[in-house]
Amino acid sequence: MKTSKFSAPTMREVLAKVKAELGEDAVILKSEKVKPDKGMNFLKKEMIEVTAARPEDVKEELQSGPEFAETLDKTITSEVENRRAPRTNYEIALLKDEVNRLREDLGVIGKHFKYSNLPSMPLELTRLWENMTKSGVESEWATDLAQDALVNLDANELISADAIENYMLNQLSGLIPPPVNRPIRRRKPLKIALVGSPGAGKTTTLQKMAADPAAYGKRKVGIITFDTHRMAAIEQIRTFARVSGSPIEVVYQPEQVTEALNRLADCEIILIDTAGIALSETKKLEQTKAFLELLDPDEVHLVLNACVRDEDLIFSCKRMQELSVSHLTFTRLDEALKQGYLMNVMRAAAKPVAWLCDGQSFKGNIRRFNRKDLQNWVLSHPEFIPAARRAETATI
Ligand SMILES: Nc1nc2c(ncn2[C@@H]2O[C@H](COP(=O)(O)OP(=O)(O)OP(=O)(O)O)[C@@H](O)[C@H]2O)c(=O)[nH]1
Ligand SMILES: [Mg+2]
């Protein structure tokens, strides 16, 4: 049996070393805490030492998995036996600290076994799992879904690509809240505000919503903007309103809100454009919040640029929650190389998707999110080419 020893202050770091040296499938044979060398500074912390090997080097030993658990158990028990009862607050604090570290280490070990040493899966399930992770779905989430499929599908279903796809689609769509389809009432306009980071595509999306028959192009739409920070922004939306024949109200002060709403009272839909709020702009966030409280929108759509990293989008969702976001809208899908990672955003935000936008034109580039998108984004996605190019190829 050929084994190697690795040590570091925390289990997470040791496992990283093991992975780097012996690869993803490394087998952990033993884990223990070791004291620093005699000559070392007495303040130095204990180290975690892990004995590990490549699977091919310990083939036979692998059969006796429980021995590893016994070794670990013995290591922990003997340490506890040798230790005298804690006396001072300092010792108790150290002990608590150690328990917390141990808990964290066990979590890391658990994850390592759960996600690094996946059981071999039926071919179709493996293919699907790979597609999901390559498209950007968080790998631990994809693994959980694949493991659920292993438990819940029968033998015939597990070798059927259709059955597996169907199962995954149901699981994924079940996690995304369905959009609320509000009836448009004649007597009271439906008010929808668009919020988001600078340049996310709020104004363009508003124009698409107002102009495209797939959205509210056939309705009487009024526009309110309080994005008065830039003259160019006001001019851009005024020009659109003139061309499309939509009444527009530019609101500079909160006191003007009631009057603006009264003037648009005969509209079926009122679309509200806001100024882009960068992550550092706390004051702008507060100003927007104050305006929105007065406007009291039925829906607040957080507009997200699909080309931005999912981590940043998730952070933006958390931050903008102060504005009572009710829906997510994704723009620039035409420029996003892959889209599966947007599922991570939807899952983290737990909000329905209002619109998907995939182009700069006011007509033909806005649509609802549906099951087909889900399928394209995460399941049947063999090559990663932009959505627009895929559409072109499909029509040839
Ligand atoms: N390719 C592509 N471009 C888009 C899409 N949506 C918006 N854009 C472009 O993105 C740029 C910024 O769009 P805006 O609508 O002005 O963004 P905004 O969020 O209103 O920006 P601020 O008001 O400055 O915060 C413009 O050049 C738009 O044409 C989209 O779906 N696809
Ligand atoms: Mg704008």
CSV table of C-alpha atoms in Angstrom, one decimal, residues 6 10 46 51 101 108 139 185 204 254 266 273 290 292 294 298 319 325-326 369 391:
chain,number,residue,atom,x,y,z
A,6,PHE,CA,-0.2,15.8,4.3
A,10,THR,CA,-7.3,23.1,9.0
A,46,GLU,CA,-1.8,22.0,16.3
A,51,THR,CA,-2.8,10.0,5.4
A,101,ARG,CA,-13.2,23.6,14.4
A,108,VAL,CA,-15.7,19.5,5.1
A,139,SER,CA,-22.1,21.5,-9.0
A,185,ARG,CA,-58.0,46.2,-14.4
A,204,THR,CA,-34.5,49.4,-22.8
A,254,PRO,CA,-41.3,63.1,-4.2
A,266,ASP,CA,-56.5,56.4,-17.4
A,273,ASP,CA,-38.0,53.7,-14.8
A,290,ALA,CA,-38.5,56.7,-0.9
A,292,LEU,CA,-41.1,53.7,-4.7
A,294,LEU,CA,-44.9,56.8,-2.7
A,298,ASP,CA,-47.8,46.3,-7.8
A,319,ARG,CA,-29.0,44.2,-1.8
A,325,VAL,CA,-38.3,43.3,-5.5
A,326,SER,CA,-41.1,40.9,-6.6
A,369,PHE,CA,-39.5,32.4,-19.3
A,391,ALA,CA,-31.3,30.1,-33.2
